[in-house]
XYZ file of C-alpha atoms in Angstrom:
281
model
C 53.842 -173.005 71.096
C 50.662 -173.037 68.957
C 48.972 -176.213 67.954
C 49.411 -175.621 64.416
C 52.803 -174.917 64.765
C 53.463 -178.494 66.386
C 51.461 -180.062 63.129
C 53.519 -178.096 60.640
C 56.801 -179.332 59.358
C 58.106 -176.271 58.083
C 57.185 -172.726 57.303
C 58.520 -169.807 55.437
C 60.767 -167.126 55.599
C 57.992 -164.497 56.728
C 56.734 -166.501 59.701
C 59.579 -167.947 60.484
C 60.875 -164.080 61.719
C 57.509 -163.789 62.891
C 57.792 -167.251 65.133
C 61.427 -166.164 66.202
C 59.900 -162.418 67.177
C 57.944 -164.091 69.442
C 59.548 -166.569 71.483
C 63.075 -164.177 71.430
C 61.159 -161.459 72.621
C 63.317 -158.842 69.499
C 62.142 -157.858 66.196
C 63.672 -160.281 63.904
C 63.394 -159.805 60.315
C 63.332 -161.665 57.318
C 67.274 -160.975 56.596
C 68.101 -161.957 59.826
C 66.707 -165.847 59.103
C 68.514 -165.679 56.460
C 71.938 -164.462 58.318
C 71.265 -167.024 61.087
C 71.428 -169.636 58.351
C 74.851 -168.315 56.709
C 76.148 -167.937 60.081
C 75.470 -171.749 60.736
C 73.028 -171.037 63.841
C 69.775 -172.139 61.935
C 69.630 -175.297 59.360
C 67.815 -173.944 55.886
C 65.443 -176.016 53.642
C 63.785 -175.173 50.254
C 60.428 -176.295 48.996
C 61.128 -177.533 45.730
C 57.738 -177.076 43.981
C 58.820 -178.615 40.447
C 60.811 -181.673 39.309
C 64.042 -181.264 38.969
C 67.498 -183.073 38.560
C 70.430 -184.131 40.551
C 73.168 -186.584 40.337
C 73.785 -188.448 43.772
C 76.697 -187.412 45.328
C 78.484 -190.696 47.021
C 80.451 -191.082 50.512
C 83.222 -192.628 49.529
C 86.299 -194.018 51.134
C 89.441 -192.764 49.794
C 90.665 -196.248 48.783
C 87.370 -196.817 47.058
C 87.424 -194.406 44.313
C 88.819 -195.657 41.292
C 91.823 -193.424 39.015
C 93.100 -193.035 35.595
C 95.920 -191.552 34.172
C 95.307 -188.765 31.339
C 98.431 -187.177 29.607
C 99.247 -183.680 30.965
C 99.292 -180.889 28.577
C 102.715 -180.080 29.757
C 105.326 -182.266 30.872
C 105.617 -186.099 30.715
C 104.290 -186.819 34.049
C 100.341 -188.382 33.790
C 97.760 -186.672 35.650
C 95.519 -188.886 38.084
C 92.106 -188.027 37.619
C 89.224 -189.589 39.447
C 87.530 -192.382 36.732
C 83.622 -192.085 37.689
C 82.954 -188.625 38.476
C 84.207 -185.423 40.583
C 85.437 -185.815 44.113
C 85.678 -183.397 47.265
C 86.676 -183.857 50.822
C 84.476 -182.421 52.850
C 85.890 -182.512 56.809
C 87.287 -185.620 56.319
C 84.445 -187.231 53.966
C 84.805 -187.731 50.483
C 82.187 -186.997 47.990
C 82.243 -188.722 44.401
C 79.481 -187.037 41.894
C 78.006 -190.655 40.270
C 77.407 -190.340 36.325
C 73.723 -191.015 36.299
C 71.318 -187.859 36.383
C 67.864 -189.061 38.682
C 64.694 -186.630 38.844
C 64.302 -185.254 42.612
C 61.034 -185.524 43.769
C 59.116 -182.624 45.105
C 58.768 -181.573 48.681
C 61.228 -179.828 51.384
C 65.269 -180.358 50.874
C 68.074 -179.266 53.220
C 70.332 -176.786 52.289
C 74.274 -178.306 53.196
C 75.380 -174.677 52.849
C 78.659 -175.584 51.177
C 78.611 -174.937 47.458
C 76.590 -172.338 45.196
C 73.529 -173.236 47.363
C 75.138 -170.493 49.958
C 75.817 -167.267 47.138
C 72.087 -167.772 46.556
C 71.285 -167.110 50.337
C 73.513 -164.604 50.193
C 72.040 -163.335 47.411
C 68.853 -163.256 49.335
C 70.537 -161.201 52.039
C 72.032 -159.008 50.199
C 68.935 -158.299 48.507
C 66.865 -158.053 51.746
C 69.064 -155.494 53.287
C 69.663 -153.587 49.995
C 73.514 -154.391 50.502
C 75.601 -154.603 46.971
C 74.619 -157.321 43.937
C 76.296 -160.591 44.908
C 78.955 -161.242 41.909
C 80.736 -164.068 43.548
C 80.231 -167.910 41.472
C 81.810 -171.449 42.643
C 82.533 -174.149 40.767
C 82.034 -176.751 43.423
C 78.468 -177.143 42.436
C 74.969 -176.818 44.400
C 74.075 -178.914 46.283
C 70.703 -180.102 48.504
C 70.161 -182.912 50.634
C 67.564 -185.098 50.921
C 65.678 -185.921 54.310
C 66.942 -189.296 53.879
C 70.953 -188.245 53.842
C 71.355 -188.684 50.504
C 73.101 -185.707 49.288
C 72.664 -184.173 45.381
C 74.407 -181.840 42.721
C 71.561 -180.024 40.719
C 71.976 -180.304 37.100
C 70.516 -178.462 34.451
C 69.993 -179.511 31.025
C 71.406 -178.296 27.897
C 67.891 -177.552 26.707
C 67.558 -174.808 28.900
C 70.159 -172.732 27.229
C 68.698 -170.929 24.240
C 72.313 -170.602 22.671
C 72.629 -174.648 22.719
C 72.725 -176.589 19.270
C 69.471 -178.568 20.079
C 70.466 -180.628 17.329
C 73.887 -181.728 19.620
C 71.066 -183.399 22.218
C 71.320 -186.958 22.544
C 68.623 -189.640 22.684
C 66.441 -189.776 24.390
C 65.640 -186.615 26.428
C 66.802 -187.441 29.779
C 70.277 -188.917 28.970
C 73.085 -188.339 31.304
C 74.839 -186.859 28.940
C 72.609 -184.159 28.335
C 72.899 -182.589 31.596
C 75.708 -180.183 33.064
C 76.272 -178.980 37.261
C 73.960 -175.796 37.514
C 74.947 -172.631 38.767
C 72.588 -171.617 41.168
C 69.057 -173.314 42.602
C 66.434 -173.889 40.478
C 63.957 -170.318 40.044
C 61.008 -172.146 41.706
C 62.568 -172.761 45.048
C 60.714 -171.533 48.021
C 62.764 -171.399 50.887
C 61.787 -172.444 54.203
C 62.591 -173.445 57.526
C 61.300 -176.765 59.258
C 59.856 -176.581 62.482
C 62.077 -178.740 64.210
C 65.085 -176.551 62.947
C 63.303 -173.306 64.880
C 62.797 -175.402 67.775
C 66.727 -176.509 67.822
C 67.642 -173.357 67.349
C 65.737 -171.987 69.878
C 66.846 -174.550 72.395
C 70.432 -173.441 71.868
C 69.764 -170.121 72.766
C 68.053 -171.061 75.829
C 70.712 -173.735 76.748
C 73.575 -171.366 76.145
C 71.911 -168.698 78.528
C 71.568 -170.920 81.390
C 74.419 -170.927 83.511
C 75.355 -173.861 85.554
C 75.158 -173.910 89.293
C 78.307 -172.352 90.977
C 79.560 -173.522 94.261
C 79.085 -171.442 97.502
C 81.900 -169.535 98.570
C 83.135 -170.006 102.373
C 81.712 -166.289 102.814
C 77.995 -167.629 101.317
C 78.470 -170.724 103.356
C 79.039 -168.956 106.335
C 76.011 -166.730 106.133
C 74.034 -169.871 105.489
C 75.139 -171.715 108.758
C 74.447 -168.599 110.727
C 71.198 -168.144 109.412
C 70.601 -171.991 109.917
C 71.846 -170.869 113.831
C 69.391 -168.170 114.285
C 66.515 -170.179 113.413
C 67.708 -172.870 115.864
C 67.833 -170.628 118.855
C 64.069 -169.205 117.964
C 63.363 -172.949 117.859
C 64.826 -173.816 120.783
C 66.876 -176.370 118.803
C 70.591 -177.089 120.068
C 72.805 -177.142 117.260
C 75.601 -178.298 119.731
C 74.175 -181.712 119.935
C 73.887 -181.943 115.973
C 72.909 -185.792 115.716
C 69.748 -185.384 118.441
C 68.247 -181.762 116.619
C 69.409 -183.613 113.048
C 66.866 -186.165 113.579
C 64.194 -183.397 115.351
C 64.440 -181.553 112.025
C 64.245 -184.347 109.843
C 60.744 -185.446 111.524
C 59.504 -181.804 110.756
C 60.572 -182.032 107.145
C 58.981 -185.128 106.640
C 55.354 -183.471 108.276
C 56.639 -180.932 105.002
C 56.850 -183.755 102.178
C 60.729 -183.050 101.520
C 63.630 -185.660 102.719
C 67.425 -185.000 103.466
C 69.029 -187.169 104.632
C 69.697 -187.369 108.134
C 73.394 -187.688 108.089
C 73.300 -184.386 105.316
C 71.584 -182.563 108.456
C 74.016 -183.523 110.855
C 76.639 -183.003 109.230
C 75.565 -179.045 107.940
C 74.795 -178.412 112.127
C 78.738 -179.774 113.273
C 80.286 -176.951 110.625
C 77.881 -174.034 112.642
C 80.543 -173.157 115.568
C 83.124 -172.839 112.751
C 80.817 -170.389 110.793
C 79.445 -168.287 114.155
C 83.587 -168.498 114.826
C 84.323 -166.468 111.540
C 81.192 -164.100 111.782
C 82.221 -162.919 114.941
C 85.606 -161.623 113.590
């Protein structure tokens, strides 16, 4: 791992393939960051180079969000409707949308992957691998996260939209009421990785390809013994009296800087007439 690597708390796309390249040992391409990330192996962030604006998006229990009744537009029964804002469950969390509109600072967000946030990455695929133009839209917002937790619905004002009545604005610029959910991530998004997101996901991959220790079978046991047997006779070490040559072996391991226990030695030498027994079948 390179020292400037370790000092860097994210990079971009391009040498994030390039880092992955290397330590996978396979050409990995800018696409394929992006895949890993809509696959949910590798954790995406943005640089968000600009202001722009969210509203916080609340954890909420479900007996602290707050109803009203609105009358249906058919029917007599009312319609429960949350009273401060748009709410989700999200595996087993609920999410309220709070009414006030706060400017997000600059610097790197997480990506949660779970509203429009995601078509854009596909969109970035898609367009990477020259697949077909990505016509898919949600209407459960887009979202980023801050480092902190705290999780955010972009919002886009009605400024921005050359076919809005500026006149319909209301006072003064940045009132709540002048924003709406946007529909994809702001233009000026750079997307990155952070470091420690390439070093997770590499970890994984190593993890996942190491396989745990099996047990010796009898026949691999067996051998063992009899080689263990061999190397006693060209010692001149009686593995028939296991606790005296158990204790002559232990001295000569200790003369080696290892330790076994002594009872562990003596105990491997009294299964050796069992193993010679099956060998000789």
């Amino acid at each position: 791992m390179s020292k400037l690597f370790k000092l860097r708390e994210w990079i971009t796309i391009p040498d994030a393939a390039k880092r992955l390249t290397v330590s996978l040992g396979e050409a990995v391409t800018e696409a394929d960051v992006f895949r890993l990330s809509l696959d949910g192996h590798l954790a995406l962030s943005v640089q968000l180079v600009n202001a722009a604006y969210g509203r916080l998006c609340k954890r909420m229990n479900l007996n602290e969000i707050e109803w009203m009744e609105v009358a249906p537009l058919v029917g007599d029964t009312p319609i429960r409707i949350p009273k401060n804002g748009r709410v989700w469950c999200e595996e087993g969390v609920y999410f309220q949308v709070t009414p006030d509109v706060v400017k997000l600072e600059c610097g790197i967000w997480d990506l949660p992957m779970s509203g429009g946030e995601r078509v854009d990455v596909e969109h970035e695929y898609q367009s990477l691998t020259s697949g077909p133009a990505v016509t898919a839209v949600t209407l459960e917002g887009v979202f980023m996260q801050h480092p902190n937790g705290d999780l955010f619905e972009i919002q886009e004002h009605f400024a921005d939209n050359d076919q809005f009545d500026a006149k319909k604005l209301h006072k003064p610029f940045t009132n709540s009421k002048n924003f709406h959910p946007a529909g994809m991530l702001p233009d000026d998004v750079v997307y990155v990785v952070r470091t420690s997101a390439l070093t997770n996901f590499e970890a994984s991959l190593i993890a996942s390809e190491t396989k745990p220790d099996q047990p010796l079978t009898t026949r691999e046991r067996n051998n063992l013994l009899t080689i263990i047997a061999a190397l006693c006779k060209e010692a001149k070490l009686d593995h028939k009296k296991p606790s005296k040559t158990a204790a002559l072996i232990l001295g000569v391991m200790a003369e080696m800087g290892v330790h076994v226990g002594e009872s562990t030695i003596e105990g491997h030498l009294k299964k050796i007439p069992d193993a010679l027994v099956s060998r000789a079948k």
